[in-house]
Short mmCIF file of C-alpha atoms in Angstrom, two decimals:
data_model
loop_
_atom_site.label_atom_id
_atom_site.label_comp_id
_atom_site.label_asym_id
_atom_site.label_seq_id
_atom_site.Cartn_x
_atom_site.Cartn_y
_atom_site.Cartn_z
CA UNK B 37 0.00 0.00 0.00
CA UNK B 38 1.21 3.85 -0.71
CA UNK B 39 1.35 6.25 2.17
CA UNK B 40 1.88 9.85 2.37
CA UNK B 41 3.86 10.46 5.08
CA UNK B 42 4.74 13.69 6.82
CA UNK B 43 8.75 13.60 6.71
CA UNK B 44 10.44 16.89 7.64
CA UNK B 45 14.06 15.21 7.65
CA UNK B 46 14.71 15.90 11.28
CA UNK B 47 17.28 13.06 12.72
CA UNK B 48 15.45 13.72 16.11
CA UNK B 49 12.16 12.42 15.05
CA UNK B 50 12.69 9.31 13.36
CA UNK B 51 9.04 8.05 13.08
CA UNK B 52 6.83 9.51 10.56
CA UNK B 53 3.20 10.20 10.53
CA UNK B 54 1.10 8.49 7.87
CA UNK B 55 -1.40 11.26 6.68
CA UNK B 56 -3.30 9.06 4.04
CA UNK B 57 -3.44 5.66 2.57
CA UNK B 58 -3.65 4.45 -1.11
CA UNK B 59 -3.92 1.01 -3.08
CA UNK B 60 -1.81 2.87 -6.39
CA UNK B 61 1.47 5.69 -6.86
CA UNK B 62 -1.29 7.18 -9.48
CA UNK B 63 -3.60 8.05 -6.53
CA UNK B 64 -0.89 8.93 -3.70
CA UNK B 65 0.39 11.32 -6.16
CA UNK B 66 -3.05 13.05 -6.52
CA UNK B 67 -3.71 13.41 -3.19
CA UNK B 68 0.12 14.54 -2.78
CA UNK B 69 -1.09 17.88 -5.29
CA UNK B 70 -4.78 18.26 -3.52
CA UNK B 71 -2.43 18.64 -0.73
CA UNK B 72 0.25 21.04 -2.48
CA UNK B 73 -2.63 23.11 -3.39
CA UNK B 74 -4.55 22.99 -0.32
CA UNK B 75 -1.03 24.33 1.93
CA UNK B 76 -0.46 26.99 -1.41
CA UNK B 77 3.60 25.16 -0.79
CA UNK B 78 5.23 22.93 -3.22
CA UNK B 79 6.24 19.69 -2.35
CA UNK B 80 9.63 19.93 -0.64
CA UNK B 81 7.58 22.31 1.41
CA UNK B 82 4.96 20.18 2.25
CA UNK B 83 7.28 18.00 4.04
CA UNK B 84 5.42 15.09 2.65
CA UNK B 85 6.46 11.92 0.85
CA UNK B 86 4.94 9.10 -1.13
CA UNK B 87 6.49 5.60 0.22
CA UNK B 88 5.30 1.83 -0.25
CA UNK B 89 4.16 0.27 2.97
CA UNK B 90 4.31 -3.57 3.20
CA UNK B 91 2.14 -4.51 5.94
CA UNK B 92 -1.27 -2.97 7.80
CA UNK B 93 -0.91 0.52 8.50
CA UNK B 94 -3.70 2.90 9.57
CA UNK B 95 -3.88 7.06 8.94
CA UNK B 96 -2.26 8.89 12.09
CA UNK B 97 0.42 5.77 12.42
CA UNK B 98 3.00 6.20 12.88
CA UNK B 99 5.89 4.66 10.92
CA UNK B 100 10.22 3.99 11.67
CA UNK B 101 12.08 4.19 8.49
CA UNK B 102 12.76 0.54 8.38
CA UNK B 103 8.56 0.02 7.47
CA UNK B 104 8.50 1.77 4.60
CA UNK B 105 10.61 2.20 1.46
CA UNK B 106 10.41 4.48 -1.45
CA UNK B 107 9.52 1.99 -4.31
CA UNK B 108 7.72 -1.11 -4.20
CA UNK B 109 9.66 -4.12 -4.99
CA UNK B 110 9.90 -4.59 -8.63
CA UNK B 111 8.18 -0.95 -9.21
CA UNK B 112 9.43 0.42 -12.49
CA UNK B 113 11.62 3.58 -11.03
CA UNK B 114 11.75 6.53 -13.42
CA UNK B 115 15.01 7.17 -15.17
CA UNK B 116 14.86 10.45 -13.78
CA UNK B 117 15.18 9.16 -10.23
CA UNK B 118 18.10 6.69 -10.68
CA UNK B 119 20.61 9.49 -12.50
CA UNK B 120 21.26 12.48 -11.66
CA UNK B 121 21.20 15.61 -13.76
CA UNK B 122 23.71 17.46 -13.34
CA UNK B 123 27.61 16.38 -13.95
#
């Protein structure tokens, strides 16, 4: 399953809110913009994060980075994400 998460990047809070739930990336990433555009901040300022969940989670859980990962195991990863683009 696809979580947003609320992940500010601070070392002192390693566990990380799950703000919403869904069964596809298509639909975490729409409800990642409803949220963009609800705050008026884009989404490094959001402080939010789509990440693949293996296992029941609930909204308001709260997850340790070892329950999550960014891609789902054999999820096609854009090119984009895998090189970087500058030299």
């Amino acid at each position: 399953m696809y979580a947003l998460i609320y992940d500010d990047h601070d070392l002192a809070r390693p566990l990380k809110r799950v703000i919403s739930l869904h069964r596809s990336r298509k639909t975490a990433e729409k409800a990642l913009f409803k949220r963009m555009k609800r705050l008026g901040k884009r989404v490094w300022e959001c402080h939010t994060r789509i990440v693949w969940v293996d296992g029941k989670v609930k909204t308001n859980d709260y997850l340790n980075s070892s329950m999550f990962s960014t891609w789902r195991s054999g999820e096609k990863i854009p090119w984009g994400e895998l090189h970087s683009d500058s030299d």
